[in-house]
Amino acid sequence: MSTHSDVLLAGAFAAFTVDLLVYPLDTLKTRFQSPDYKKIYYDASKNTLNRKQLFRGLYQGVGSVILITIPSSGAFFTTYEAAKVLLSKANPTYNGSALVPQPFLHSAASATAELVSCFILTPAEVLKQNAQMIRRPAGASTSKVSTAFQPSVTLQALKQFQKPSQLWRGYTALAARNLPFTAMQFPMFEHLKESIKQYRKRSGALTEGLMETALTTAVSAGTAGSLAAVITTPVDVVKTRIMLSAADERSEAAAKKEVENARKQGQSLDRLVSKKGVMKKSGLTVAREVMRESGAKGLFRGGTLRAAWTALGSGLYLGVYESGKVWLGDQHQRQKEDQ
């Protein structure tokens, strides 16, 4: 039986491991979804990608994410496990069976955990995505992990923000992406995991060993995660753009002042409103802008890449988490038996 500290440690270790491995893919996804994608990373004259720019500095901003992801992931799994237990106990029975199906309970538990996690993660996510877009000098290393914790890029991104509240810009968008994602992923994940266990049990191959737990979890989580990732890609595109514009957004008072100045100078107000950073934009407004620029395919830009890294990341993440939880639980059990 795993304790709360086991769950926290397993979740934190899983987050740390996965962030280091899949971070370059996340950087590429951010750059593909950026409004500056065609201007910076696409060479229209040659009709090809600007690979030197695209693949430069793939670990930019990873340090801040790791520092925040560990407590946010620990908080997610602790909340998720606790919510699952509480909801299961509160679930009434009718004719000997639970009134509310387990997938709905898993969705509610994951949604509750996600809201807690997103609040902790948002500042690091905003800082990370802005750091990922900073163009490094041509002579800089493109992939060495040794450059991951260089302070210059992260600090350069942080200096773009005038007040701390800007770092939480995008919380709603992050929650709007992660809530349906986890609500879809975790019920599918739990169902697939249980189905694989039952199949192996019927065939007499079930051992419930550490490696089997890790592989079963990884396959289930990877499959569920990739499907949920593709479906939620449009919300992810909107979230990316909102977070990339967070440092440039002005308050309502500042926006009104710019409008007044524009009127005095005889400038077009339509042009002023369309300028980046004049005022905060809602997710729906951002989605409409993407549709005007690139059509429906713009809302799915980076979807394949996101599905790939989510399959890899979720498989590793939950695989390490579940096997870590089992290992820590076994260690406690052995210690009790030795006493």
mmCIF file of C-alpha atoms in Angstrom:
data_model
loop_
_atom_site.group_PDB
_atom_site.id
_atom_site.type_symbol
_atom_site.label_atom_id
_atom_site.label_comp_id
_atom_site.label_asym_id
_atom_site.label_seq_id
_atom_site.Cartn_x
_atom_site.Cartn_y
_atom_site.Cartn_z
ATOM 1 C CA MET A 1 0.000 0.000 0.000
ATOM 2 C CA SER A 2 1.415 3.384 -1.032
ATOM 3 C CA THR A 3 1.439 6.339 1.350
ATOM 4 C CA HIS A 4 0.821 9.984 0.362
ATOM 5 C CA SER A 5 4.572 10.612 0.447
ATOM 6 C CA ASP A 6 5.078 7.677 -1.936
ATOM 7 C CA VAL A 7 2.584 9.171 -4.368
ATOM 8 C CA LEU A 8 4.274 12.580 -4.101
ATOM 9 C CA LEU A 9 7.762 11.150 -4.660
ATOM 10 C CA ALA A 10 6.652 8.922 -7.529
ATOM 11 C CA GLY A 11 4.870 11.805 -9.265
ATOM 12 C CA ALA A 12 7.806 14.179 -8.809
ATOM 13 C CA PHE A 13 10.355 11.657 -10.103
ATOM 14 C CA ALA A 14 8.144 10.842 -13.096
ATOM 15 C CA ALA A 15 7.819 14.544 -13.952
ATOM 16 C CA PHE A 16 11.566 15.162 -13.689
ATOM 17 C CA THR A 17 12.430 12.165 -15.896
ATOM 18 C CA VAL A 18 9.917 12.920 -18.631
ATOM 19 C CA ASP A 19 10.576 16.671 -18.803
ATOM 20 C CA LEU A 20 14.235 16.099 -19.606
ATOM 21 C CA LEU A 21 13.485 13.496 -22.276
ATOM 22 C CA VAL A 22 10.621 15.071 -24.215
ATOM 23 C CA TYR A 23 11.367 18.773 -23.716
ATOM 24 C CA PRO A 24 12.941 19.258 -27.191
ATOM 25 C CA LEU A 25 9.730 17.978 -28.802
ATOM 26 C CA ASP A 26 7.710 20.416 -26.705
ATOM 27 C CA THR A 27 9.954 23.276 -27.882
ATOM 28 C CA LEU A 28 9.371 22.306 -31.517
ATOM 29 C CA LYS A 29 5.613 22.186 -30.925
ATOM 30 C CA THR A 30 5.645 25.691 -29.402
ATOM 31 C CA ARG A 31 7.561 27.055 -32.379
ATOM 32 C CA PHE A 32 5.209 25.432 -34.887
ATOM 33 C CA GLN A 33 2.193 26.931 -33.104
ATOM 34 C CA SER A 34 3.722 30.388 -32.677
ATOM 35 C CA PRO A 35 2.204 33.301 -34.664
ATOM 36 C CA ASP A 36 5.774 34.016 -35.823
ATOM 37 C CA TYR A 37 6.239 30.501 -37.220
ATOM 38 C CA LYS A 38 6.234 31.517 -40.907
ATOM 39 C CA LYS A 39 8.337 34.608 -40.284
ATOM 40 C CA ILE A 40 11.084 32.896 -38.258
ATOM 41 C CA TYR A 41 11.047 29.177 -38.978
ATOM 42 C CA TYR A 42 9.768 28.938 -42.539
ATOM 43 C CA ASP A 43 11.683 30.000 -45.664
ATOM 44 C CA ALA A 44 8.976 30.974 -48.182
ATOM 45 C CA SER A 45 11.497 31.542 -50.996
ATOM 46 C CA LYS A 46 12.636 27.923 -50.792
ATOM 47 C CA ASN A 47 9.289 26.569 -49.548
ATOM 48 C CA THR A 48 11.058 24.732 -46.723
ATOM 49 C CA LEU A 49 11.723 24.900 -42.997
ATOM 50 C CA ASN A 50 14.526 27.049 -41.617
ATOM 51 C CA ARG A 51 16.024 24.082 -39.779
ATOM 52 C CA LYS A 52 18.926 25.991 -38.231
ATOM 53 C CA GLN A 53 16.553 28.343 -36.422
ATOM 54 C CA LEU A 54 13.950 25.670 -35.676
ATOM 55 C CA PHE A 55 16.347 23.212 -34.022
ATOM 56 C CA ARG A 56 18.487 25.780 -32.182
ATOM 57 C CA GLY A 57 18.246 25.923 -28.378
ATOM 58 C CA LEU A 58 15.792 23.066 -27.908
ATOM 59 C CA TYR A 59 16.342 23.036 -24.120
ATOM 60 C CA GLN A 60 15.718 26.754 -23.605
ATOM 61 C CA GLY A 61 13.623 27.377 -20.476
ATOM 62 C CA VAL A 62 13.704 23.800 -19.203
ATOM 63 C CA GLY A 63 15.181 24.702 -15.813
ATOM 64 C CA SER A 64 12.198 26.751 -14.630
ATOM 65 C CA VAL A 65 9.771 24.060 -15.772
ATOM 66 C CA ILE A 66 11.540 21.268 -13.894
ATOM 67 C CA LEU A 67 11.597 23.328 -10.701
ATOM 68 C CA ILE A 68 7.849 23.968 -10.882
ATOM 69 C CA THR A 69 6.719 20.731 -12.549
ATOM 70 C CA ILE A 70 7.955 18.597 -9.659
ATOM 71 C CA PRO A 71 5.648 20.187 -7.028
ATOM 72 C CA SER A 72 2.787 20.631 -9.530
ATOM 73 C CA SER A 73 2.944 16.980 -10.594
ATOM 74 C CA GLY A 74 3.193 15.838 -6.995
ATOM 75 C CA ALA A 75 0.143 17.970 -6.204
ATOM 76 C CA PHE A 76 -1.720 16.529 -9.204
ATOM 77 C CA PHE A 77 -1.174 12.890 -8.296
ATOM 78 C CA THR A 78 -1.840 13.439 -4.578
ATOM 79 C CA THR A 79 -5.110 15.232 -5.391
ATOM 80 C CA TYR A 80 -6.045 12.665 -8.056
ATOM 81 C CA GLU A 81 -5.539 9.654 -5.792
ATOM 82 C CA ALA A 82 -7.334 11.331 -2.868
ATOM 83 C CA ALA A 83 -10.254 12.444 -5.070
ATOM 84 C CA LYS A 84 -10.594 8.933 -6.535
ATOM 85 C CA VAL A 85 -10.863 7.411 -3.052
ATOM 86 C CA LEU A 86 -13.303 10.059 -1.781
ATOM 87 C CA LEU A 87 -15.545 9.878 -4.850
ATOM 88 C CA SER A 88 -15.559 6.073 -4.804
ATOM 89 C CA LYS A 89 -16.589 6.042 -1.143
ATOM 90 C CA ALA A 90 -19.292 8.657 -1.781
ATOM 91 C CA ASN A 91 -20.628 6.834 -4.848
ATOM 92 C CA PRO A 92 -24.013 5.287 -3.891
ATOM 93 C CA THR A 93 -24.946 1.758 -4.921
ATOM 94 C CA TYR A 94 -28.110 0.631 -6.670
ATOM 95 C CA ASN A 95 -29.047 -3.061 -6.952
ATOM 96 C CA GLY A 96 -25.553 -4.040 -5.863
ATOM 97 C CA SER A 97 -23.678 -1.904 -8.415
ATOM 98 C CA ALA A 98 -22.263 1.628 -8.254
ATOM 99 C CA LEU A 99 -24.690 4.308 -9.397
ATOM 100 C CA VAL A 100 -22.030 6.466 -11.115
ATOM 101 C CA PRO A 101 -19.735 4.571 -13.554
ATOM 102 C CA GLN A 102 -16.032 4.503 -12.703
ATOM 103 C CA PRO A 103 -14.952 6.457 -15.834
ATOM 104 C CA PHE A 104 -17.017 9.448 -14.649
ATOM 105 C CA LEU A 105 -15.381 9.288 -11.223
ATOM 106 C CA HIS A 106 -11.929 9.138 -12.815
ATOM 107 C CA SER A 107 -12.802 12.157 -15.000
ATOM 108 C CA ALA A 108 -13.989 14.161 -11.986
ATOM 109 C CA ALA A 109 -10.903 13.204 -9.962
ATOM 110 C CA SER A 110 -8.525 14.133 -12.783
ATOM 111 C CA ALA A 111 -10.352 17.452 -13.380
ATOM 112 C CA THR A 112 -10.053 18.394 -9.706
ATOM 113 C CA ALA A 113 -6.361 17.508 -9.686
ATOM 114 C CA GLU A 114 -5.756 19.416 -12.920
ATOM 115 C CA LEU A 115 -7.149 22.682 -11.558
ATOM 116 C CA VAL A 116 -4.749 22.469 -8.612
ATOM 117 C CA SER A 117 -1.816 21.540 -10.827
ATOM 118 C CA CYS A 118 -2.499 24.245 -13.438
ATOM 119 C CA PHE A 119 -2.431 27.022 -10.841
ATOM 120 C CA ILE A 120 1.070 25.963 -9.761
ATOM 121 C CA LEU A 121 2.300 25.270 -13.299
ATOM 122 C CA THR A 122 1.017 28.337 -15.215
ATOM 123 C CA PRO A 123 3.864 30.804 -14.387
ATOM 124 C CA ALA A 124 6.517 28.277 -15.412
ATOM 125 C CA GLU A 125 4.577 27.364 -18.557
ATOM 126 C CA VAL A 126 4.310 31.033 -19.596
ATOM 127 C CA LEU A 127 8.000 31.620 -18.872
ATOM 128 C CA LYS A 128 9.002 28.390 -20.641
ATOM 129 C CA GLN A 129 7.122 29.111 -23.865
ATOM 130 C CA ASN A 130 8.475 32.656 -24.077
ATOM 131 C CA ALA A 131 12.003 31.325 -23.467
ATOM 132 C CA GLN A 132 11.527 28.716 -26.197
ATOM 133 C CA MET A 133 10.868 31.484 -28.721
ATOM 134 C CA ILE A 134 13.971 33.552 -27.934
ATOM 135 C CA ARG A 135 16.425 33.297 -30.824
ATOM 136 C CA ARG A 136 19.909 32.344 -29.712
ATOM 137 C CA PRO A 137 23.159 33.305 -31.471
ATOM 138 C CA ALA A 138 24.120 31.166 -34.439
ATOM 139 C CA GLY A 139 27.110 29.672 -32.622
ATOM 140 C CA ALA A 140 25.047 28.388 -29.690
ATOM 141 C CA SER A 141 24.645 24.680 -29.023
ATOM 142 C CA THR A 142 21.450 23.169 -30.435
ATOM 143 C CA SER A 143 20.914 20.114 -28.280
ATOM 144 C CA LYS A 144 23.373 19.710 -25.428
ATOM 145 C CA VAL A 145 21.661 19.179 -22.090
ATOM 146 C CA SER A 146 24.524 21.145 -20.511
ATOM 147 C CA THR A 147 22.910 24.329 -21.873
ATOM 148 C CA ALA A 148 19.569 23.531 -20.232
ATOM 149 C CA PHE A 149 20.129 25.537 -17.077
ATOM 150 C CA GLN A 150 21.922 28.533 -18.596
ATOM 151 C CA PRO A 151 20.319 31.491 -16.858
ATOM 152 C CA SER A 152 20.566 33.961 -19.748
ATOM 153 C CA VAL A 153 17.600 32.796 -21.843
ATOM 154 C CA THR A 154 15.244 32.224 -18.910
ATOM 155 C CA LEU A 155 16.178 35.546 -17.321
ATOM 156 C CA GLN A 156 15.812 37.267 -20.675
ATOM 157 C CA ALA A 157 12.287 35.891 -20.932
ATOM 158 C CA LEU A 158 11.503 36.888 -17.315
ATOM 159 C CA LYS A 159 12.606 40.485 -17.947
ATOM 160 C CA GLN A 160 9.874 40.834 -20.574
ATOM 161 C CA PHE A 161 7.232 40.729 -17.825
ATOM 162 C CA GLN A 162 6.504 43.979 -16.004
ATOM 163 C CA LYS A 163 4.419 42.527 -13.169
ATOM 164 C CA PRO A 164 4.036 39.058 -11.577
ATOM 165 C CA SER A 165 0.341 38.755 -12.492
ATOM 166 C CA GLN A 166 1.324 38.505 -16.172
ATOM 167 C CA LEU A 167 2.899 35.133 -15.429
ATOM 168 C CA TRP A 168 -0.562 33.749 -14.624
ATOM 169 C CA ARG A 169 -1.958 34.941 -17.958
ATOM 170 C CA GLY A 170 -3.083 31.774 -19.672
ATOM 171 C CA TYR A 171 -4.261 29.873 -16.580
ATOM 172 C CA THR A 172 -7.776 29.673 -18.017
ATOM 173 C CA ALA A 173 -6.439 28.543 -21.398
ATOM 174 C CA LEU A 174 -4.150 25.978 -19.760
ATOM 175 C CA ALA A 175 -7.031 24.631 -17.684
ATOM 176 C CA ALA A 176 -9.307 24.674 -20.748
ATOM 177 C CA ARG A 177 -6.783 22.472 -22.551
ATOM 178 C CA ASN A 178 -5.832 20.189 -19.679
ATOM 179 C CA LEU A 179 -9.314 19.592 -18.258
ATOM 180 C CA PRO A 180 -10.772 17.916 -21.372
ATOM 181 C CA PHE A 181 -7.393 16.272 -22.018
ATOM 182 C CA THR A 182 -7.222 14.602 -18.601
ATOM 183 C CA ALA A 183 -10.978 13.960 -18.584
ATOM 184 C CA MET A 184 -10.490 11.924 -21.774
ATOM 185 C CA GLN A 185 -7.067 10.460 -21.052
ATOM 186 C CA PHE A 186 -7.496 9.096 -17.536
ATOM 187 C CA PRO A 187 -10.738 7.130 -18.034
ATOM 188 C CA MET A 188 -9.271 5.642 -21.241
ATOM 189 C CA PHE A 189 -6.000 4.991 -19.443
ATOM 190 C CA GLU A 190 -7.648 3.273 -16.467
ATOM 191 C CA HIS A 191 -9.891 1.216 -18.793
ATOM 192 C CA LEU A 192 -7.007 0.105 -21.043
ATOM 193 C CA LYS A 193 -4.801 -0.712 -18.068
ATOM 194 C CA GLU A 194 -7.508 -2.830 -16.434
ATOM 195 C CA SER A 195 -8.350 -4.542 -19.751
ATOM 196 C CA ILE A 196 -4.704 -5.523 -20.309
ATOM 197 C CA LYS A 197 -4.443 -6.829 -16.736
ATOM 198 C CA GLN A 198 -7.627 -8.883 -17.121
ATOM 199 C CA TYR A 199 -6.452 -10.284 -20.463
ATOM 200 C CA ARG A 200 -3.106 -11.324 -18.988
ATOM 201 C CA LYS A 201 -4.874 -12.753 -15.942
ATOM 202 C CA ARG A 202 -7.150 -14.917 -18.120
ATOM 203 C CA SER A 203 -4.153 -16.141 -20.133
ATOM 204 C CA GLY A 204 -2.239 -16.949 -16.928
ATOM 205 C CA ALA A 205 0.580 -14.511 -17.751
ATOM 206 C CA LEU A 206 -0.119 -11.924 -15.041
ATOM 207 C CA THR A 207 2.798 -11.500 -12.613
ATOM 208 C CA GLU A 208 2.113 -7.967 -11.253
ATOM 209 C CA GLY A 209 5.859 -7.432 -11.164
ATOM 210 C CA LEU A 210 7.524 -4.052 -11.373
ATOM 211 C CA MET A 211 8.443 -4.321 -15.079
ATOM 212 C CA GLU A 212 4.993 -5.615 -16.054
ATOM 213 C CA THR A 213 3.331 -2.754 -14.173
ATOM 214 C CA ALA A 214 5.556 -0.206 -15.905
ATOM 215 C CA LEU A 215 4.977 -1.618 -19.421
ATOM 216 C CA THR A 216 1.218 -2.059 -18.988
ATOM 217 C CA THR A 217 0.906 1.493 -17.683
ATOM 218 C CA ALA A 218 3.155 2.938 -20.404
ATOM 219 C CA VAL A 219 1.189 1.329 -23.262
ATOM 220 C CA SER A 220 -2.180 2.313 -21.776
ATOM 221 C CA ALA A 221 -1.151 5.884 -20.982
ATOM 222 C CA GLY A 222 0.633 6.426 -24.301
ATOM 223 C CA THR A 223 -2.344 5.247 -26.341
ATOM 224 C CA ALA A 224 -4.877 7.250 -24.346
ATOM 225 C CA GLY A 225 -2.646 10.337 -24.249
ATOM 226 C CA SER A 226 -1.967 10.493 -27.992
ATOM 227 C CA LEU A 227 -5.669 10.287 -28.842
ATOM 228 C CA ALA A 228 -6.604 12.960 -26.294
ATOM 229 C CA ALA A 229 -3.737 15.155 -27.537
ATOM 230 C CA VAL A 230 -4.971 15.205 -31.135
ATOM 231 C CA ILE A 231 -8.524 16.092 -30.082
ATOM 232 C CA THR A 232 -7.391 18.970 -27.832
ATOM 233 C CA THR A 233 -4.780 20.435 -30.228
ATOM 234 C CA PRO A 234 -6.931 23.488 -31.195
ATOM 235 C CA VAL A 235 -7.151 24.522 -27.530
ATOM 236 C CA ASP A 236 -3.398 23.968 -27.212
ATOM 237 C CA VAL A 237 -2.730 26.296 -30.160
ATOM 238 C CA VAL A 238 -4.857 29.009 -28.531
ATOM 239 C CA LYS A 239 -3.127 28.465 -25.177
ATOM 240 C CA THR A 240 0.311 28.766 -26.777
ATOM 241 C CA ARG A 241 -0.542 32.065 -28.461
ATOM 242 C CA ILE A 242 -2.079 33.548 -25.314
ATOM 243 C CA MET A 243 0.982 32.658 -23.266
ATOM 244 C CA LEU A 244 3.412 33.970 -25.887
ATOM 245 C CA SER A 245 1.595 37.319 -25.844
ATOM 246 C CA ALA A 246 1.418 37.523 -22.032
ATOM 247 C CA ALA A 247 4.471 39.769 -21.638
ATOM 248 C CA ASP A 248 3.194 42.269 -24.224
ATOM 249 C CA GLU A 249 -0.355 42.647 -22.924
ATOM 250 C CA ARG A 250 -1.367 45.972 -21.482
ATOM 251 C CA SER A 251 -4.017 46.800 -18.945
ATOM 252 C CA GLU A 252 -7.410 48.162 -19.949
ATOM 253 C CA ALA A 253 -6.376 51.664 -18.853
ATOM 254 C CA ALA A 254 -3.228 51.517 -20.980
ATOM 255 C CA ALA A 255 -5.240 50.263 -23.943
ATOM 256 C CA LYS A 256 -7.717 53.160 -23.613
ATOM 257 C CA LYS A 257 -4.822 55.602 -23.486
ATOM 258 C CA GLU A 258 -3.411 54.187 -26.721
ATOM 259 C CA VAL A 259 -6.826 54.494 -28.375
ATOM 260 C CA GLU A 260 -7.034 58.153 -27.357
ATOM 261 C CA ASN A 261 -3.552 58.820 -28.703
ATOM 262 C CA ALA A 262 -4.424 57.056 -31.946
ATOM 263 C CA ARG A 263 -7.538 59.187 -32.367
ATOM 264 C CA LYS A 264 -5.556 62.395 -31.813
ATOM 265 C CA GLN A 265 -3.007 61.314 -34.417
ATOM 266 C CA GLY A 266 -5.684 60.228 -36.880
ATOM 267 C CA GLN A 267 -4.564 56.549 -36.917
ATOM 268 C CA SER A 268 -6.889 53.689 -37.856
ATOM 269 C CA LEU A 269 -8.421 52.120 -34.749
ATOM 270 C CA ASP A 270 -8.834 48.769 -36.551
ATOM 271 C CA ARG A 271 -5.116 48.703 -37.155
ATOM 272 C CA LEU A 272 -4.421 49.611 -33.534
ATOM 273 C CA VAL A 273 -6.705 46.876 -32.167
ATOM 274 C CA SER A 274 -5.017 44.253 -34.361
ATOM 275 C CA LYS A 275 -1.573 45.163 -33.057
ATOM 276 C CA LYS A 276 0.016 42.646 -30.738
ATOM 277 C CA GLY A 277 -0.235 43.548 -27.094
ATOM 278 C CA VAL A 278 -2.741 46.397 -27.230
ATOM 279 C CA MET A 279 -5.234 44.588 -25.036
ATOM 280 C CA LYS A 280 -5.977 41.150 -23.667
ATOM 281 C CA LYS A 281 -7.641 38.785 -26.111
ATOM 282 C CA SER A 282 -10.049 36.023 -25.233
ATOM 283 C CA GLY A 283 -9.445 32.459 -26.329
ATOM 284 C CA LEU A 284 -12.283 32.727 -28.846
ATOM 285 C CA THR A 285 -10.739 35.870 -30.377
ATOM 286 C CA VAL A 286 -7.368 34.140 -30.707
ATOM 287 C CA ALA A 287 -9.009 31.091 -32.305
ATOM 288 C CA ARG A 288 -10.738 33.327 -34.861
ATOM 289 C CA GLU A 289 -7.413 35.001 -35.681
ATOM 290 C CA VAL A 290 -5.823 31.614 -36.308
ATOM 291 C CA MET A 291 -8.755 30.628 -38.549
ATOM 292 C CA ARG A 292 -8.362 33.830 -40.582
ATOM 293 C CA GLU A 293 -4.603 33.304 -40.943
ATOM 294 C CA SER A 294 -4.396 29.584 -41.717
ATOM 295 C CA GLY A 295 -7.882 28.112 -41.725
ATOM 296 C CA ALA A 296 -8.851 25.021 -39.742
ATOM 297 C CA LYS A 297 -5.443 23.429 -40.317
ATOM 298 C CA GLY A 298 -3.899 26.283 -38.326
ATOM 299 C CA LEU A 299 -5.786 25.113 -35.238
ATOM 300 C CA PHE A 300 -4.242 21.657 -35.648
ATOM 301 C CA ARG A 301 -0.692 22.865 -36.324
ATOM 302 C CA GLY A 302 1.735 20.776 -34.319
ATOM 303 C CA GLY A 303 -0.960 18.160 -33.673
ATOM 304 C CA THR A 304 1.060 15.215 -34.982
ATOM 305 C CA LEU A 305 4.126 16.321 -33.054
ATOM 306 C CA ARG A 306 2.028 16.857 -29.930
ATOM 307 C CA ALA A 307 0.461 13.401 -30.264
ATOM 308 C CA ALA A 308 3.916 11.823 -30.641
ATOM 309 C CA TRP A 309 5.511 13.530 -27.646
ATOM 310 C CA THR A 310 2.372 13.039 -25.550
ATOM 311 C CA ALA A 311 2.368 9.310 -26.314
ATOM 312 C CA LEU A 312 6.040 9.138 -25.352
ATOM 313 C CA GLY A 313 5.695 11.534 -22.422
ATOM 314 C CA SER A 314 2.497 10.049 -20.972
ATOM 315 C CA GLY A 315 3.800 6.509 -21.377
ATOM 316 C CA LEU A 316 7.043 7.329 -19.585
ATOM 317 C CA TYR A 317 5.376 9.665 -17.093
ATOM 318 C CA LEU A 318 2.665 7.330 -15.846
ATOM 319 C CA GLY A 319 4.867 4.264 -16.341
ATOM 320 C CA VAL A 320 7.547 5.693 -14.061
ATOM 321 C CA TYR A 321 4.864 6.988 -11.665
ATOM 322 C CA GLU A 322 3.019 3.655 -11.277
ATOM 323 C CA SER A 323 6.180 1.537 -11.081
ATOM 324 C CA GLY A 324 7.730 4.045 -8.670
ATOM 325 C CA LYS A 325 4.629 3.904 -6.478
ATOM 326 C CA VAL A 326 4.726 0.087 -6.475
ATOM 327 C CA TRP A 327 8.460 0.024 -5.695
ATOM 328 C CA LEU A 328 8.121 2.507 -2.816
ATOM 329 C CA GLY A 329 5.140 0.555 -1.457
ATOM 330 C CA ASP A 330 7.161 -2.697 -1.596
ATOM 331 C CA GLN A 331 10.032 -1.053 0.248
ATOM 332 C CA HIS A 332 7.710 0.025 3.080
ATOM 333 C CA GLN A 333 6.201 -3.458 3.250
ATOM 334 C CA ARG A 334 9.645 -5.085 3.511
ATOM 335 C CA GLN A 335 10.654 -2.668 6.251
ATOM 336 C CA LYS A 336 7.532 -3.584 8.243
ATOM 337 C CA GLU A 337 8.232 -7.307 7.783
ATOM 338 C CA ASP A 338 11.841 -6.892 8.964
ATOM 339 C CA GLN A 339 10.776 -5.141 12.164
#
